[in-house]
Tab-separated table of C-alpha atoms in Angstrom:
chain	number	residue	atom	x	y	z
A	300	MET	CA	-44.070	-53.889	-40.408
A	301	ALA	CA	-40.604	-52.370	-40.535
A	302	LEU	CA	-40.062	-48.740	-39.391
A	303	LEU	CA	-36.457	-48.426	-40.563
A	304	SER	CA	-34.610	-50.509	-43.140
A	305	SER	CA	-31.236	-49.689	-44.659
A	306	SER	CA	-31.709	-52.320	-47.391
A	307	SER	CA	-33.437	-55.565	-48.022
A	308	LYS	CA	-30.553	-57.283	-46.182
A	309	GLY	CA	-30.111	-54.629	-43.481
A	310	VAL	CA	-31.127	-54.584	-39.846
A	311	VAL	CA	-34.849	-54.236	-39.267
A	312	ILE	CA	-36.155	-52.571	-36.062
A	313	SER	CA	-39.732	-53.313	-35.205
A	314	LEU	CA	-42.030	-50.651	-33.765
A	315	PRO	CA	-42.634	-52.404	-30.394
A	316	VAL	CA	-38.887	-52.686	-29.730
A	317	LEU	CA	-38.346	-48.991	-30.502
A	318	VAL	CA	-41.173	-47.965	-28.187
A	319	LEU	CA	-39.827	-50.074	-25.318
A	320	THR	CA	-36.302	-48.733	-25.803
A	321	GLY	CA	-37.532	-45.136	-25.735
A	322	ALA	CA	-39.568	-45.754	-22.609
A	323	ALA	CA	-36.590	-47.277	-20.810
A	324	PHE	CA	-34.353	-44.316	-21.720
A	325	SER	CA	-36.964	-41.843	-20.465
A	326	ALA	CA	-37.259	-43.684	-17.164
A	327	VAL	CA	-33.494	-43.602	-16.590
A	328	LEU	CA	-33.339	-39.908	-17.478
A	329	LEU	CA	-36.141	-39.031	-15.043
A	330	PHE	CA	-34.427	-41.028	-12.295
A	331	PHE	CA	-31.215	-39.004	-12.580
A	332	LEU	CA	-33.069	-35.700	-12.832
A	333	PHE	CA	-35.068	-36.217	-9.648
A	334	SER	CA	-32.371	-37.998	-7.635
A	335	SER	CA	-29.579	-35.438	-8.310
A	336	PRO	CA	-29.159	-32.783	-5.567
A	337	PRO	CA	-30.106	-29.211	-6.526
A	338	PRO	CA	-27.223	-26.869	-7.437
A	339	PRO	CA	-25.896	-24.870	-4.466
A	340	ALA	CA	-27.168	-21.339	-4.030
A	341	PRO	CA	-24.673	-18.625	-4.983
A	342	CYS	CA	-22.501	-17.534	-2.039
A	343	ASN	CA	-21.972	-13.900	-1.216
A	344	CYS	CA	-19.298	-14.656	1.367
A	345	LEU	CA	-15.912	-12.930	1.401
A	346	VAL	CA	-13.636	-15.406	-0.332
A	347	THR	CA	-9.955	-15.162	0.541
A	348	PRO	CA	-7.872	-15.976	-2.533
A	349	THR	CA	-4.453	-17.533	-2.220
A	350	THR	CA	-1.991	-15.088	-0.705
A	351	THR	CA	0.283	-13.492	-3.286
A	352	THR	CA	3.869	-12.949	-2.146
A	353	VAL	CA	5.879	-10.200	-3.813
A	354	ALA	CA	9.659	-10.507	-3.617
A	355	ALA	CA	11.784	-7.477	-2.798
A	356	VAL	CA	13.965	-8.066	-5.855
A	357	GLY	CA	12.340	-8.395	-9.218
A	358	GLY	CA	12.590	-5.217	-11.188
A	359	SER	CA	8.901	-4.904	-12.036
A	360	ARG	CA	7.853	-1.932	-14.084
A	361	SER	CA	5.210	0.656	-13.391
A	362	GLY	CA	2.353	1.474	-15.731
A	363	ALA	CA	4.598	3.837	-17.687
A	364	GLY	CA	7.219	1.155	-18.200
A	365	GLU	CA	9.657	2.714	-15.721
A	366	ARG	CA	11.355	0.248	-13.396
A	367	ILE	CA	10.755	0.949	-9.720
A	368	SER	CA	12.040	-1.968	-7.665
A	369	THR	CA	15.553	-3.348	-7.389
A	370	THR	CA	16.734	-5.973	-9.873
A	371	ILE	CA	19.017	-8.953	-9.374
A	372	GLU	CA	21.580	-7.095	-11.483
A	373	ASP	CA	21.422	-4.165	-9.055
A	374	ILE	CA	22.104	-6.481	-6.121
A	375	GLU	CA	25.026	-8.119	-7.883
A	376	TRP	CA	26.488	-4.713	-8.730
A	377	VAL	CA	26.441	-3.410	-5.160
A	378	LYS	CA	27.876	-6.669	-3.804
A	379	LYS	CA	30.776	-6.350	-6.226
A	380	GLN	CA	31.398	-2.780	-5.064
A	381	ILE	CA	31.582	-3.929	-1.443
A	382	GLU	CA	33.802	-6.881	-2.289
A	383	GLY	CA	36.025	-4.889	-4.624
A	384	ASN	CA	36.674	-2.300	-1.920
A	385	GLY	CA	37.358	-4.970	0.699
A	386	LEU	CA	34.628	-3.677	2.996
A	387	HIS	CA	33.453	-5.399	6.194
A	388	MET	CA	31.164	-4.293	9.018
A	389	ALA	CA	33.123	-3.045	12.030
A	390	ASP	CA	32.343	-1.529	15.412
A	391	ASN	CA	31.381	2.123	15.123
A	392	VAL	CA	33.979	3.581	17.482
A	393	LEU	CA	35.896	6.853	17.708
A	394	ARG	CA	38.419	7.120	14.887
A	395	LYS	CA	40.192	9.790	12.904
A	396	GLY	CA	37.697	12.344	11.629
A	397	ILE	CA	34.685	10.390	12.928
A	398	ASN	CA	33.068	10.863	16.337
A	399	PRO	CA	30.056	8.519	16.651
A	400	ARG	CA	27.123	10.037	18.563
A	401	THR	CA	23.700	8.798	19.538
A	402	ARG	CA	20.744	10.946	18.546
A	403	GLN	CA	20.452	12.203	22.100
A	404	GLN	CA	24.144	13.122	22.198
A	405	GLN	CA	23.876	14.789	18.812
A	406	LEU	CA	20.912	16.855	19.984
A	407	GLN	CA	22.778	17.926	23.117
A	408	ASP	CA	25.784	18.951	21.020
A	409	LEU	CA	23.521	20.935	18.711
A	410	LEU	CA	21.848	22.772	21.583
A	411	GLN	CA	25.124	23.477	23.358
A	412	PHE	CA	27.539	24.216	20.524
A	413	LYS	CA	25.133	25.069	17.647
A	414	GLY	CA	27.478	23.546	15.111
A	415	ILE	CA	31.121	24.266	14.299
A	416	SER	CA	30.374	27.580	12.572
A	417	HIS	CA	27.301	29.608	13.499
A	418	TYR	CA	25.965	33.140	13.835
A	419	GLU	CA	25.613	34.890	17.179
A	420	GLY	CA	23.305	37.590	18.511
A	421	GLU	CA	20.890	39.267	16.115
A	422	GLN	CA	22.543	37.572	13.158
A	423	ALA	CA	21.454	34.189	14.466
A	424	ASN	CA	17.924	34.743	13.145
A	425	ASN	CA	18.768	36.389	9.834
A	426	HIS	CA	20.484	33.637	7.876
A	427	THR	CA	18.242	30.579	8.171
A	428	ALA	CA	15.223	30.678	5.892
A	429	LEU	CA	13.371	27.815	7.589
A	430	PRO	CA	14.682	27.191	11.136
A	431	CYS	CA	14.155	23.578	12.129
A	432	PRO	CA	13.844	22.265	15.701
A	433	GLY	CA	16.851	20.267	16.874
A	434	GLU	CA	14.771	17.156	17.589
A	435	LEU	CA	13.883	17.002	13.916
A	436	LEU	CA	17.403	17.772	12.708
A	437	VAL	CA	18.768	14.712	14.514
A	438	GLU	CA	15.889	12.666	13.050
A	439	GLU	CA	14.380	11.417	16.289
A	440	HIS	CA	11.123	10.884	14.387
A	441	HIS	CA	12.781	8.153	12.323
A	442	SER	CA	12.463	5.978	15.423
A	443	ASN	CA	8.696	6.455	15.731
A	444	TYR	CA	7.951	3.210	13.922
A	445	GLY	CA	8.180	-0.432	14.867
A	446	GLU	CA	10.624	-1.123	12.061
A	447	PRO	CA	13.521	0.635	10.313
A	448	TRP	CA	12.892	3.840	8.401
A	449	ALA	CA	14.136	2.087	5.249
A	450	GLY	CA	10.959	-0.016	5.203
A	451	GLY	CA	9.127	2.937	3.693
A	452	ARG	CA	10.799	2.246	0.365
A	453	ASP	CA	9.579	-1.365	0.443
A	454	VAL	CA	5.991	-0.209	0.901
A	455	PHE	CA	6.274	2.319	-1.917
A	456	GLU	CA	7.625	-0.217	-4.390
A	457	PHE	CA	4.926	-2.770	-3.615
A	458	LEU	CA	2.034	-0.305	-3.806
A	459	ALA	CA	3.278	1.602	-6.859
A	460	GLU	CA	3.780	-1.565	-8.868
A	461	SER	CA	0.603	-3.291	-7.664
A	462	ALA	CA	-1.469	-0.264	-8.692
A	463	HIS	CA	0.495	0.206	-11.964
A	464	LEU	CA	1.163	3.843	-11.138
A	465	THR	CA	2.667	6.436	-13.443
A	466	PRO	CA	4.000	9.876	-12.457
A	467	ASP	CA	0.636	11.311	-13.492
A	468	SER	CA	-1.326	9.081	-11.092
A	469	GLN	CA	-3.211	10.461	-8.095
A	470	VAL	CA	-2.431	8.944	-4.687
A	471	LEU	CA	-4.055	9.396	-1.270
A	472	GLU	CA	-2.501	8.124	1.948
A	473	ILE	CA	-4.606	7.919	5.088
A	474	GLY	CA	-2.186	8.658	7.915
A	475	CYS	CA	1.111	9.556	6.217
A	476	GLY	CA	2.840	10.401	9.509
A	477	THR	CA	6.346	11.758	8.989
A	478	LEU	CA	6.342	10.669	5.318
A	479	ARG	CA	8.354	7.479	5.765
A	480	VAL	CA	6.469	6.104	2.745
A	481	GLY	CA	5.066	9.330	1.362
A	482	LEU	CA	8.472	10.805	0.490
A	483	HIS	CA	8.962	8.154	-2.174
A	484	PHE	CA	5.532	8.788	-3.705
A	485	ILE	CA	6.062	12.557	-3.651
A	486	ARG	CA	9.409	12.186	-5.410
A	487	TYR	CA	7.944	9.836	-8.044
A	488	LEU	CA	4.650	11.602	-8.755
A	489	ASN	CA	4.042	14.872	-10.544
A	490	PRO	CA	3.571	17.999	-8.380
A	491	GLU	CA	0.355	18.117	-6.319
A	492	HIS	CA	-0.487	14.480	-7.083
A	493	PHE	CA	0.157	13.165	-3.559
A	494	HIS	CA	-2.532	13.779	-0.936
A	495	CYS	CA	-2.538	12.837	2.730
A	496	LEU	CA	-4.800	13.095	5.764
A	497	GLU	CA	-2.878	13.019	9.070
A	498	ARG	CA	-4.000	13.827	12.618
A	499	ASP	CA	-0.699	13.877	14.563
A	500	GLU	CA	0.751	17.381	14.897
A	501	LEU	CA	4.362	16.393	15.641
A	502	SER	CA	4.423	14.050	12.645
A	503	LEU	CA	3.207	16.870	10.417
A	504	MET	CA	5.859	19.204	11.808
A	505	ALA	CA	8.520	16.630	10.946
A	506	ALA	CA	7.094	16.338	7.434
A	507	PHE	CA	6.875	20.078	6.721
A	508	ARG	CA	9.821	21.417	8.717
A	509	TYR	CA	12.374	18.701	7.979
A	510	GLU	CA	11.589	15.898	5.527
A	511	LEU	CA	10.217	17.885	2.582
A	512	PRO	CA	12.873	20.641	2.617
A	513	ALA	CA	15.736	18.265	3.482
A	514	GLN	CA	14.790	15.980	0.584
A	515	GLY	CA	14.390	18.884	-1.844
A	516	LEU	CA	10.703	18.129	-2.367
A	517	LEU	CA	9.025	21.434	-1.501
A	518	ASN	CA	8.544	22.062	-5.218
A	519	LYS	CA	6.328	18.962	-5.454
A	520	ARG	CA	3.611	20.747	-3.423
A	521	PRO	CA	1.967	17.680	-1.839
A	522	LEU	CA	-1.467	18.328	-0.361
A	523	ILE	CA	-1.082	17.258	3.273
A	524	VAL	CA	-4.017	18.103	5.526
A	525	ARG	CA	-4.304	17.911	9.298
A	526	GLY	CA	-7.580	16.256	10.146
A	527	GLU	CA	-9.323	13.206	11.503
A	528	ASP	CA	-12.667	11.383	11.514
A	529	MET	CA	-12.167	10.502	7.854
A	530	ASP	CA	-12.923	14.052	6.711
A	531	PHE	CA	-11.642	14.348	3.139
A	532	SER	CA	-13.555	17.511	2.241
A	533	LYS	CA	-10.405	19.639	1.896
A	534	PHE	CA	-9.135	17.514	-0.978
A	535	GLY	CA	-11.874	18.735	-3.293
A	536	SER	CA	-14.574	16.822	-5.101
A	537	GLY	CA	-13.014	16.464	-8.538
A	538	THR	CA	-9.986	14.271	-7.787
A	539	MET	CA	-10.179	10.598	-8.767
A	540	TYR	CA	-7.517	8.421	-7.163
A	541	ASP	CA	-5.503	5.618	-8.720
A	542	LEU	CA	-4.363	4.470	-5.282
A	543	ILE	CA	-5.688	4.949	-1.755
A	544	TYR	CA	-3.790	3.241	1.042
A	545	ALA	CA	-3.661	3.041	4.828
A	546	SER	CA	-0.669	1.495	6.591
A	547	ALA	CA	-1.654	0.243	10.064
A	548	VAL	CA	-4.037	3.200	10.487
A	549	PHE	CA	-7.293	1.235	10.524
A	550	LEU	CA	-5.964	-0.827	13.441
A	551	HIS	CA	-6.440	2.203	15.684
A	552	MET	CA	-9.901	3.233	14.471
A	553	PRO	CA	-13.374	2.051	15.455
A	554	ASP	CA	-14.836	-0.211	12.772
A	555	LYS	CA	-17.728	2.186	12.270
A	556	LEU	CA	-15.354	5.031	11.396
A	557	VAL	CA	-13.465	2.848	8.914
A	558	TRP	CA	-16.710	2.123	7.076
A	559	VAL	CA	-17.539	5.838	7.076
A	560	GLY	CA	-14.206	6.473	5.395
A	561	LEU	CA	-14.725	3.747	2.805
A	562	GLU	CA	-18.154	5.140	2.002
A	563	ARG	CA	-16.691	8.599	1.418
A	564	LEU	CA	-13.775	7.312	-0.641
A	565	ALA	CA	-15.442	4.654	-2.804
A	566	GLY	CA	-16.736	7.233	-5.256
A	567	LYS	CA	-13.295	8.877	-5.473
A	568	LEU	CA	-11.521	5.696	-6.595
A	569	LYS	CA	-11.121	5.132	-10.321
A	570	PRO	CA	-13.408	2.259	-11.429
A	571	LEU	CA	-11.735	-1.119	-12.066
A	572	GLU	CA	-8.172	0.215	-12.322
A	573	GLY	CA	-8.006	2.074	-9.001
A	574	ARG	CA	-6.911	0.227	-5.864
A	575	ILE	CA	-7.415	0.518	-2.113
A	576	PHE	CA	-4.789	-1.233	0.015
A	577	VAL	CA	-5.039	-1.771	3.781
A	578	SER	CA	-2.160	-3.252	5.784
A	579	HIS	CA	-1.933	-5.835	8.582
A	580	ASN	CA	-5.572	-6.998	8.792
A	581	ILE	CA	-9.145	-6.151	7.836
A	582	LYS	CA	-10.901	-6.906	11.106
A	583	PHE	CA	-13.322	-4.078	10.376
A	584	CYS	CA	-14.583	-6.443	7.690
A	585	SER	CA	-14.023	-9.921	9.118
A	586	ARG	CA	-15.730	-9.064	12.408
A	587	LEU	CA	-18.964	-8.649	10.453
A	588	GLY	CA	-18.727	-12.107	8.912
A	589	GLY	CA	-17.865	-12.828	5.306
A	590	GLU	CA	-21.347	-12.549	3.832
A	591	GLU	CA	-22.212	-9.287	5.601
A	592	CYS	CA	-18.836	-7.766	4.736
A	593	THR	CA	-19.201	-8.640	1.063
A	594	LYS	CA	-22.694	-7.168	1.091
A	595	ARG	CA	-21.455	-3.881	2.541
A	596	LEU	CA	-18.599	-3.701	0.075
A	597	LYS	CA	-20.987	-4.398	-2.792
A	598	ASN	CA	-23.296	-1.617	-1.633
A	599	LEU	CA	-20.314	0.739	-1.856
A	600	GLY	CA	-19.395	-0.560	-5.297
A	601	LEU	CA	-16.230	-2.204	-3.946
A	602	GLU	CA	-14.825	-5.698	-4.343
A	603	TYR	CA	-12.189	-7.560	-2.337
A	604	ILE	CA	-9.355	-8.721	-4.616
A	605	GLY	CA	-7.031	-10.601	-2.280
A	606	LYS	CA	-4.300	-10.782	0.315
A	607	PHE	CA	-0.715	-9.897	-0.551
A	608	THR	CA	2.634	-9.973	1.209
A	609	HIS	CA	5.828	-8.253	0.163
A	610	ASP	CA	9.369	-8.807	1.404
A	611	SER	CA	11.797	-6.173	2.599
A	612	LEU	CA	14.945	-5.466	0.618
A	613	LEU	CA	17.205	-4.673	3.573
A	614	PHE	CA	15.965	-6.587	6.625
A	615	ASN	CA	14.130	-9.778	7.549
A	616	HIS	CA	10.555	-8.576	7.352
A	617	TYR	CA	7.418	-8.943	5.290
A	618	GLU	CA	4.256	-6.886	5.330
A	619	ILE	CA	0.661	-7.975	4.721
A	620	TRP	CA	-1.762	-6.012	2.547
A	621	PHE	CA	-5.404	-6.502	1.582
A	622	GLY	CA	-6.613	-5.131	-1.737
A	623	PHE	CA	-9.939	-3.756	-2.951
A	624	ARG	CA	-11.147	-2.257	-6.204
A	625	ARG	CA	-14.173	-0.343	-7.419
A	626	VAL	CA	-16.347	-2.463	-9.688
A	627	ARG	CA	-18.919	0.078	-10.781
A	628	ALA	CA	-18.895	3.735	-11.728
């Protein structure tokens, strides 16, 4: 008896053949199902994506469309200015109208001679609205870092563009020191939109007594607070940050204190769009092991997004940053 027939002259498949064929197919299918290894369990480990390198020259734009970093055209322009004026580096020696001095020599001159023209006696205290210590005037604090002061601009450009900042963004720096980086954020952001927690008194004196007034930035009213132990209570409870960053600060803190800070700050970071960047390394995380670190971050509503490096514009140097974002409100 035929089960299927396309026509009287077509192919006829008998019932026994069909049954045997079906049985054979089922046997093969069961073999593969039971012999295949089970799918791997999902991993909660901290995965390190490929490092992203950011060049110093590129001309990326911020979230508002304003260009922040230097472009190739900018570099070509300045090279032409140097070439067109026939300029070459020369030894900085005594020459007409120029008397090179070290910072120490400049400070000694300032203390001894007080400048070419100056007030004497009672008048000496009546004409300077914000007297600044000589050590700050000769910028000794610019040598407090392990790299040139100019590197602060490199950090600003990388962070501002990575976080897609606009002048209306809110930024918090943990450990802003003498404002090597902070000055650039303060200048770029709207008034009162830059916050900082710093523990070192001399660094804060340099920031308030010299850098802000000398750069004409007192009108920007940055909120800079002296404090430690990751106490952010003076910044208020209503501010949500687009960017929170710490440059080399976590290297000098106990891991436990770093986690305390992250716990306090996680809820103050804008979900998804906000960024936390930490420089140099994240040993506070890696020392726990990848799975435990990821678990802790997840409990805080944070997610690791990768490792980044950015090049310096003016000297042979690159800096390493690790990024995080908030994944839940």
